[in-house]
Amino acid sequence: MADPVPSTDAAALNAHLVDGLVRHGAIRSPRIEAAFRAVPRHLFLPGVPLDEVYRDEAIPTKRRDGVPISSSSQPAAMATMLEQLGVEPGHRVLEIGAGTGYNAALLAHLDGPAGEVVTVDLDEDIVVAARAHLAAAGFGPDRVRVVLGDGGEGFAERAPYDRIELTVGAWDIAPAWSDQLAPGGLLLLPIWLRGAQKTVAFGRPTDGSGALLESVSVTDCAFMRLRGAFAGPEAFLALDETGTVTLGLDDRNLIAPAAARALLDAPGPAAPTGVAIRPRDLWQGLALWLGLREPGFCGLHVDGDAAAAMGAGLFTMGAGHRWTVGLLDPTAPACCLLVAGDRAQDGPERAEDHLIALAIRPHGDATVLRDRLAAHVRAWDAAGRPGSDGMRIRVSSLADAAAPGADEIVLAKRWTRLVVSFGASSPDR
Ligand SMILES: C[S@@+](CC[C@H](N)C(=O)[O-])C[C@H]1O[C@@H](n2cnc3c(N)ncnc32)[C@H](O)[C@@H]1O
């Protein structure tokens, strides 16, 4: 349940927001708490009503074709990332995705007058507005330099950086981000692992493995995607005119939207998998398991009014949004989706706690794909239903042709190979 909001005064509203971030564990360290208390979010969102500004929600600030392309990120997500990033006084920090400038101001508060923050954004109007917001909050160009450019290039002029943070989702690690990182530095970015987006902090390897980078910490996230020349091939294909039904794919060229729509409009009878899950198991575990192993991983998202027809059997995620995941084989052509069968047991009141029998709904010539998906569901269940706990990612160059170990999964990207493995815990630094 949302906490009651006590006041309409900006300072009191901010205090209330920060208290909540501390209570819910997004803010864990006093320095990050102090930064959030000191920097008022409303100065970065002029014209937005104060009660909206000081909710723990992302606020879109620019759209293209109805789709948000810039926003002030959710404060809890920003706090979680700042905890991962560990900015110290005097650090030189590069942010990619200036947006409103709010996170850059928090970074500048953390690295102090002896530090330096450079933040990059792709659009001139966003850059101009971020500069104005930062100036209003007392952060002039001597504290935060806002640069117009493609963050995929980094910003070589002030490299190397102690910390590089992307506040926009990437598909791969662009060469400049690794090249411009100082020895001992950290690169933090939301990265698409095909079945899930995760915020991963990477440092230089300490084990002499010859890898470019290795993960230090991993958290969940949901960020809009990088635009421009360094954008990945991943896409949400709109399957209707209003964009309320979308199919998420790792490669937009896998299937044409009309062909995908034709497949999904012709469902076969759903078959039980024999496995029951809670809705959160899907996004915290099974989706990642499938995506890491299957290039044909897909996610079907259905919003609002379209939910009634296309959303049958999908899982509810937030108000009016339904989704599920599955596998696509464009050559068959076939698509198989995981759908909710009956409730597997009576019990908890909250819908998110219901245990639901998982079924597979086939579309097209799907016998082979259905068996493949069912085998993954059983294997994930038999493996103890892993999520991203203990996940490690080693980043090497594409030239590294070393065969993966038995417990390793390789995602070949444009510039790097991500070698994903699961251990008991992540290395501490
Ligand atoms: C979620 S917003 C960032 C929020 C921001 N840090 C703040 O505090 O308001 C993502 C931003 O990334 C920017 N962006 C997208 N692609 C980019 C790219 N290739 N280079 C630089 N910025 C990019 C978008 O224009 C958008 O402003």
PDB file of N, CA and C in Angstrom, residues 65-131:
ATOM      1  N   ASP A  65       6.335   9.416 -31.130  1.00  0.00           N
ATOM      2  CA  ASP A  65       5.288   8.474 -31.543  1.00  0.00           C
ATOM      3  C   ASP A  65       4.617   7.835 -30.327  1.00  0.00           C
ATOM      4  N   GLY A  66       4.424   8.635 -29.293  1.00  0.00           N
ATOM      5  CA  GLY A  66       3.725   8.150 -28.104  1.00  0.00           C
ATOM      6  C   GLY A  66       4.602   7.359 -27.147  1.00  0.00           C
ATOM      7  N   VAL A  67       5.836   7.070 -27.574  1.00  0.00           N
ATOM      8  CA  VAL A  67       6.723   6.241 -26.735  1.00  0.00           C
ATOM      9  C   VAL A  67       7.707   7.155 -26.000  1.00  0.00           C
ATOM     10  N   PRO A  68       7.828   7.012 -24.653  1.00  0.00           N
ATOM     11  CA  PRO A  68       8.776   7.864 -23.925  1.00  0.00           C
ATOM     12  C   PRO A  68      10.215   7.630 -24.401  1.00  0.00           C
ATOM     13  N   ILE A  69      10.930   8.730 -24.691  1.00  0.00           N
ATOM     14  CA  ILE A  69      12.344   8.595 -25.070  1.00  0.00           C
ATOM     15  C   ILE A  69      13.253   9.338 -24.083  1.00  0.00           C
ATOM     16  N   SER A  70      12.649  10.051 -23.129  1.00  0.00           N
ATOM     17  CA  SER A  70      13.434  10.624 -22.040  1.00  0.00           C
ATOM     18  C   SER A  70      12.534  10.714 -20.821  1.00  0.00           C
ATOM     19  N   SER A  71      13.140  10.609 -19.646  1.00  0.00           N
ATOM     20  CA  SER A  71      12.343  10.645 -18.420  1.00  0.00           C
ATOM     21  C   SER A  71      13.249  10.955 -17.249  1.00  0.00           C
ATOM     22  N   SER A  72      12.616  11.298 -16.123  1.00  0.00           N
ATOM     23  CA  SER A  72      13.330  11.256 -14.855  1.00  0.00           C
ATOM     24  C   SER A  72      13.066   9.859 -14.305  1.00  0.00           C
ATOM     25  N   SER A  73      14.136   9.087 -14.104  1.00  0.00           N
ATOM     26  CA  SER A  73      13.981   7.685 -13.703  1.00  0.00           C
ATOM     27  C   SER A  73      13.318   7.583 -12.327  1.00  0.00           C
ATOM     28  N   GLN A  74      12.823   6.393 -12.032  1.00  0.00           N
ATOM     29  CA  GLN A  74      12.219   6.156 -10.718  1.00  0.00           C
ATOM     30  C   GLN A  74      13.280   6.376  -9.630  1.00  0.00           C
ATOM     31  N   PRO A  75      12.985   7.196  -8.611  1.00  0.00           N
ATOM     32  CA  PRO A  75      13.992   7.456  -7.573  1.00  0.00           C
ATOM     33  C   PRO A  75      14.565   6.184  -6.941  1.00  0.00           C
ATOM     34  N   ALA A  76      13.734   5.157  -6.711  1.00  0.00           N
ATOM     35  CA  ALA A  76      14.272   3.925  -6.100  1.00  0.00           C
ATOM     36  C   ALA A  76      15.307   3.276  -7.013  1.00  0.00           C
ATOM     37  N   ALA A  77      15.069   3.323  -8.330  1.00  0.00           N
ATOM     38  CA  ALA A  77      16.033   2.737  -9.269  1.00  0.00           C
ATOM     39  C   ALA A  77      17.325   3.559  -9.259  1.00  0.00           C
ATOM     40  N   MET A  78      17.181   4.901  -9.183  1.00  0.00           N
ATOM     41  CA  MET A  78      18.377   5.755  -9.136  1.00  0.00           C
ATOM     42  C   MET A  78      19.186   5.483  -7.871  1.00  0.00           C
ATOM     43  N   ALA A  79      18.471   5.340  -6.752  1.00  0.00           N
ATOM     44  CA  ALA A  79      19.165   5.096  -5.478  1.00  0.00           C
ATOM     45  C   ALA A  79      19.878   3.753  -5.508  1.00  0.00           C
ATOM     46  N   THR A  80      19.208   2.735  -6.034  1.00  0.00           N
ATOM     47  CA  THR A  80      19.820   1.400  -6.101  1.00  0.00           C
ATOM     48  C   THR A  80      21.099   1.466  -6.922  1.00  0.00           C
ATOM     49  N   MET A  81      21.045   2.196  -8.043  1.00  0.00           N
ATOM     50  CA  MET A  81      22.231   2.295  -8.902  1.00  0.00           C
ATOM     51  C   MET A  81      23.342   3.088  -8.216  1.00  0.00           C
ATOM     52  N   LEU A  82      22.969   4.171  -7.535  1.00  0.00           N
ATOM     53  CA  LEU A  82      24.009   4.965  -6.857  1.00  0.00           C
ATOM     54  C   LEU A  82      24.680   4.150  -5.750  1.00  0.00           C
ATOM     55  N   GLU A  83      23.898   3.273  -5.101  1.00  0.00           N
ATOM     56  CA  GLU A  83      24.500   2.377  -4.095  1.00  0.00           C
ATOM     57  C   GLU A  83      25.495   1.435  -4.774  1.00  0.00           C
ATOM     58  N   GLN A  84      25.138   0.931  -5.944  1.00  0.00           N
ATOM     59  CA  GLN A  84      26.056   0.039  -6.671  1.00  0.00           C
ATOM     60  C   GLN A  84      27.316   0.774  -7.133  1.00  0.00           C
ATOM     61  N   LEU A  85      27.122   2.052  -7.502  1.00  0.00           N
ATOM     62  CA  LEU A  85      28.196   2.807  -8.160  1.00  0.00           C
ATOM     63  C   LEU A  85      29.305   3.221  -7.191  1.00  0.00           C
ATOM     64  N   GLY A  86      28.932   3.541  -5.943  1.00  0.00           N
ATOM     65  CA  GLY A  86      29.941   3.876  -4.928  1.00  0.00           C
ATOM     66  C   GLY A  86      30.808   5.067  -5.297  1.00  0.00           C
ATOM     67  N   VAL A  87      30.171   6.194  -5.632  1.00  0.00           N
ATOM     68  CA  VAL A  87      30.941   7.404  -5.973  1.00  0.00           C
ATOM     69  C   VAL A  87      31.578   7.987  -4.711  1.00  0.00           C
ATOM     70  N   GLU A  88      32.846   8.330  -4.813  1.00  0.00           N
ATOM     71  CA  GLU A  88      33.589   8.912  -3.677  1.00  0.00           C
ATOM     72  C   GLU A  88      33.944  10.364  -3.999  1.00  0.00           C
ATOM     73  N   PRO A  89      34.151  11.196  -2.942  1.00  0.00           N
ATOM     74  CA  PRO A  89      34.575  12.578  -3.184  1.00  0.00           C
ATOM     75  C   PRO A  89      35.829  12.605  -4.055  1.00  0.00           C
ATOM     76  N   GLY A  90      35.833  13.511  -5.029  1.00  0.00           N
ATOM     77  CA  GLY A  90      37.002  13.650  -5.904  1.00  0.00           C
ATOM     78  C   GLY A  90      36.945  12.778  -7.147  1.00  0.00           C
ATOM     79  N   HIS A  91      35.962  11.891  -7.239  1.00  0.00           N
ATOM     80  CA  HIS A  91      35.870  11.034  -8.425  1.00  0.00           C
ATOM     81  C   HIS A  91      35.528  11.836  -9.683  1.00  0.00           C
ATOM     82  N   ARG A  92      36.034  11.341 -10.787  1.00  0.00           N
ATOM     83  CA  ARG A  92      35.624  11.864 -12.097  1.00  0.00           C
ATOM     84  C   ARG A  92      34.590  10.878 -12.648  1.00  0.00           C
ATOM     85  N   VAL A  93      33.382  11.392 -12.939  1.00  0.00           N
ATOM     86  CA  VAL A  93      32.259  10.514 -13.275  1.00  0.00           C
ATOM     87  C   VAL A  93      31.688  10.893 -14.636  1.00  0.00           C
ATOM     88  N   LEU A  94      31.412   9.893 -15.457  1.00  0.00           N
ATOM     89  CA  LEU A  94      30.720  10.094 -16.731  1.00  0.00           C
ATOM     90  C   LEU A  94      29.343   9.450 -16.632  1.00  0.00           C
ATOM     91  N   GLU A  95      28.299  10.251 -16.891  1.00  0.00           N
ATOM     92  CA  GLU A  95      26.944   9.697 -16.985  1.00  0.00           C
ATOM     93  C   GLU A  95      26.508   9.734 -18.442  1.00  0.00           C
ATOM     94  N   ILE A  96      25.877   8.659 -18.895  1.00  0.00           N
ATOM     95  CA  ILE A  96      25.326   8.629 -20.252  1.00  0.00           C
ATOM     96  C   ILE A  96      23.812   8.574 -20.123  1.00  0.00           C
ATOM     97  N   GLY A  97      23.153   9.622 -20.627  1.00  0.00           N
ATOM     98  CA  GLY A  97      21.702   9.761 -20.446  1.00  0.00           C
ATOM     99  C   GLY A  97      21.415  10.881 -19.459  1.00  0.00           C
ATOM    100  N   ALA A  98      21.725  12.138 -19.843  1.00  0.00           N
ATOM    101  CA  ALA A  98      21.569  13.269 -18.915  1.00  0.00           C
ATOM    102  C   ALA A  98      20.111  13.461 -18.522  1.00  0.00           C
ATOM    103  N   GLY A  99      19.176  13.269 -19.472  1.00  0.00           N
ATOM    104  CA  GLY A  99      17.760  13.461 -19.175  1.00  0.00           C
ATOM    105  C   GLY A  99      17.522  14.820 -18.545  1.00  0.00           C
ATOM    106  N   THR A 100      16.850  14.819 -17.394  1.00  0.00           N
ATOM    107  CA  THR A 100      16.531  16.083 -16.717  1.00  0.00           C
ATOM    108  C   THR A 100      17.746  16.695 -16.030  1.00  0.00           C
ATOM    109  N   GLY A 101      18.793  15.894 -15.798  1.00  0.00           N
ATOM    110  CA  GLY A 101      19.960  16.375 -15.046  1.00  0.00           C
ATOM    111  C   GLY A 101      19.918  16.012 -13.571  1.00  0.00           C
ATOM    112  N   TYR A 102      18.802  15.443 -13.110  1.00  0.00           N
ATOM    113  CA  TYR A 102      18.651  15.168 -11.666  1.00  0.00           C
ATOM    114  C   TYR A 102      19.704  14.179 -11.165  1.00  0.00           C
ATOM    115  N   ASN A 103      19.892  13.085 -11.885  1.00  0.00           N
ATOM    116  CA  ASN A 103      20.889  12.103 -11.421  1.00  0.00           C
ATOM    117  C   ASN A 103      22.305  12.694 -11.473  1.00  0.00           C
ATOM    118  N   ALA A 104      22.564  13.540 -12.473  1.00  0.00           N
ATOM    119  CA  ALA A 104      23.884  14.181 -12.551  1.00  0.00           C
ATOM    120  C   ALA A 104      24.109  15.062 -11.323  1.00  0.00           C
ATOM    121  N   ALA A 105      23.043  15.734 -10.862  1.00  0.00           N
ATOM    122  CA  ALA A 105      23.170  16.572  -9.663  1.00  0.00           C
ATOM    123  C   ALA A 105      23.470  15.700  -8.440  1.00  0.00           C
ATOM    124  N   LEU A 106      22.819  14.546  -8.350  1.00  0.00           N
ATOM    125  CA  LEU A 106      23.101  13.633  -7.236  1.00  0.00           C
ATOM    126  C   LEU A 106      24.556  13.162  -7.299  1.00  0.00           C
ATOM    127  N   LEU A 107      25.026  12.865  -8.515  1.00  0.00           N
ATOM    128  CA  LEU A 107      26.423  12.440  -8.689  1.00  0.00           C
ATOM    129  C   LEU A 107      27.373  13.559  -8.238  1.00  0.00           C
ATOM    130  N   ALA A 108      27.044  14.794  -8.617  1.00  0.00           N
ATOM    131  CA  ALA A 108      27.908  15.926  -8.259  1.00  0.00           C
ATOM    132  C   ALA A 108      27.901  16.148  -6.752  1.00  0.00           C
ATOM    133  N   HIS A 109      26.752  15.928  -6.121  1.00  0.00           N
ATOM    134  CA  HIS A 109      26.706  16.044  -4.666  1.00  0.00           C
ATOM    135  C   HIS A 109      27.619  14.994  -4.033  1.00  0.00           C
ATOM    136  N   LEU A 110      27.632  13.801  -4.633  1.00  0.00           N
ATOM    137  CA  LEU A 110      28.418  12.701  -4.061  1.00  0.00           C
ATOM    138  C   LEU A 110      29.917  12.868  -4.291  1.00  0.00           C
ATOM    139  N   ASP A 111      30.299  13.387  -5.471  1.00  0.00           N
ATOM    140  CA  ASP A 111      31.756  13.479  -5.687  1.00  0.00           C
ATOM    141  C   ASP A 111      32.323  14.829  -5.245  1.00  0.00           C
ATOM    142  N   GLY A 112      31.430  15.767  -4.859  1.00  0.00           N
ATOM    143  CA  GLY A 112      31.865  16.994  -4.186  1.00  0.00           C
ATOM    144  C   GLY A 112      32.615  17.961  -5.083  1.00  0.00           C
ATOM    145  N   PRO A 113      33.005  19.115  -4.519  1.00  0.00           N
ATOM    146  CA  PRO A 113      33.646  20.168  -5.310  1.00  0.00           C
ATOM    147  C   PRO A 113      34.968  19.716  -5.939  1.00  0.00           C
ATOM    148  N   ALA A 114      35.638  18.720  -5.344  1.00  0.00           N
ATOM    149  CA  ALA A 114      36.907  18.246  -5.914  1.00  0.00           C
ATOM    150  C   ALA A 114      36.675  17.259  -7.043  1.00  0.00           C
ATOM    151  N   GLY A 115      35.444  16.830  -7.216  1.00  0.00           N
ATOM    152  CA  GLY A 115      35.139  15.848  -8.257  1.00  0.00           C
ATOM    153  C   GLY A 115      34.705  16.517  -9.540  1.00  0.00           C
ATOM    154  N   GLU A 116      34.304  15.689 -10.497  1.00  0.00           N
ATOM    155  CA  GLU A 116      33.923  16.213 -11.810  1.00  0.00           C
ATOM    156  C   GLU A 116      32.858  15.285 -12.392  1.00  0.00           C
ATOM    157  N   VAL A 117      31.783  15.872 -12.895  1.00  0.00           N
ATOM    158  CA  VAL A 117      30.737  15.066 -13.544  1.00  0.00           C
ATOM    159  C   VAL A 117      30.561  15.562 -14.973  1.00  0.00           C
ATOM    160  N   VAL A 118      30.583  14.616 -15.912  1.00  0.00           N
ATOM    161  CA  VAL A 118      30.230  14.912 -17.296  1.00  0.00           C
ATOM    162  C   VAL A 118      29.004  14.075 -17.603  1.00  0.00           C
ATOM    163  N   THR A 119      27.969  14.677 -18.180  1.00  0.00           N
ATOM    164  CA  THR A 119      26.791  13.899 -18.548  1.00  0.00           C
ATOM    165  C   THR A 119      26.443  14.177 -20.007  1.00  0.00           C
ATOM    166  N   VAL A 120      26.096  13.125 -20.733  1.00  0.00           N
ATOM    167  CA  VAL A 120      25.909  13.216 -22.189  1.00  0.00           C
ATOM    168  C   VAL A 120      24.469  12.875 -22.546  1.00  0.00           C
ATOM    169  N   ASP A 121      23.894  13.620 -23.475  1.00  0.00           N
ATOM    170  CA  ASP A 121      22.595  13.209 -24.019  1.00  0.00           C
ATOM    171  C   ASP A 121      22.572  13.475 -25.524  1.00  0.00           C
ATOM    172  N   LEU A 122      21.663  12.764 -26.171  1.00  0.00           N
ATOM    173  CA  LEU A 122      21.632  12.718 -27.631  1.00  0.00           C
ATOM    174  C   LEU A 122      20.880  13.892 -28.258  1.00  0.00           C
ATOM    175  N   ASP A 123      19.962  14.490 -27.491  1.00  0.00           N
ATOM    176  CA  ASP A 123      19.076  15.509 -28.074  1.00  0.00           C
ATOM    177  C   ASP A 123      19.380  16.889 -27.507  1.00  0.00           C
ATOM    178  N   GLU A 124      19.460  17.883 -28.414  1.00  0.00           N
ATOM    179  CA  GLU A 124      19.832  19.227 -27.978  1.00  0.00           C
ATOM    180  C   GLU A 124      18.831  19.812 -26.984  1.00  0.00           C
ATOM    181  N   ASP A 125      17.521  19.605 -27.231  1.00  0.00           N
ATOM    182  CA  ASP A 125      16.535  20.182 -26.301  1.00  0.00           C
ATOM    183  C   ASP A 125      16.705  19.605 -24.897  1.00  0.00           C
ATOM    184  N   ILE A 126      17.050  18.324 -24.814  1.00  0.00           N
ATOM    185  CA  ILE A 126      17.246  17.690 -23.503  1.00  0.00           C
ATOM    186  C   ILE A 126      18.483  18.279 -22.824  1.00  0.00           C
ATOM    187  N   VAL A 127      19.537  18.476 -23.607  1.00  0.00           N
ATOM    188  CA  VAL A 127      20.790  19.023 -23.058  1.00  0.00           C
ATOM    189  C   VAL A 127      20.573  20.451 -22.548  1.00  0.00           C
ATOM    190  N   VAL A 128      19.884  21.266 -23.337  1.00  0.00           N
ATOM    191  CA  VAL A 128      19.648  22.665 -22.949  1.00  0.00           C
ATOM    192  C   VAL A 128      18.829  22.711 -21.655  1.00  0.00           C
ATOM    193  N   ALA A 129      17.790  21.886 -21.592  1.00  0.00           N
ATOM    194  CA  ALA A 129      16.942  21.882 -20.389  1.00  0.00           C
ATOM    195  C   ALA A 129      17.726  21.364 -19.179  1.00  0.00           C
ATOM    196  N   ALA A 130      18.534  20.317 -19.375  1.00  0.00           N
ATOM    197  CA  ALA A 130      19.304  19.770 -18.236  1.00  0.00           C
ATOM    198  C   ALA A 130      20.251  20.824 -17.677  1.00  0.00           C
ATOM    199  N   ARG A 131      20.886  21.594 -18.573  1.00  0.00           N
ATOM    200  CA  ARG A 131      21.804  22.658 -18.104  1.00  0.00           C
ATOM    201  C   ARG A 131      21.034  23.670 -17.247  1.00  0.00           C
TER     202      ARG A 131
END
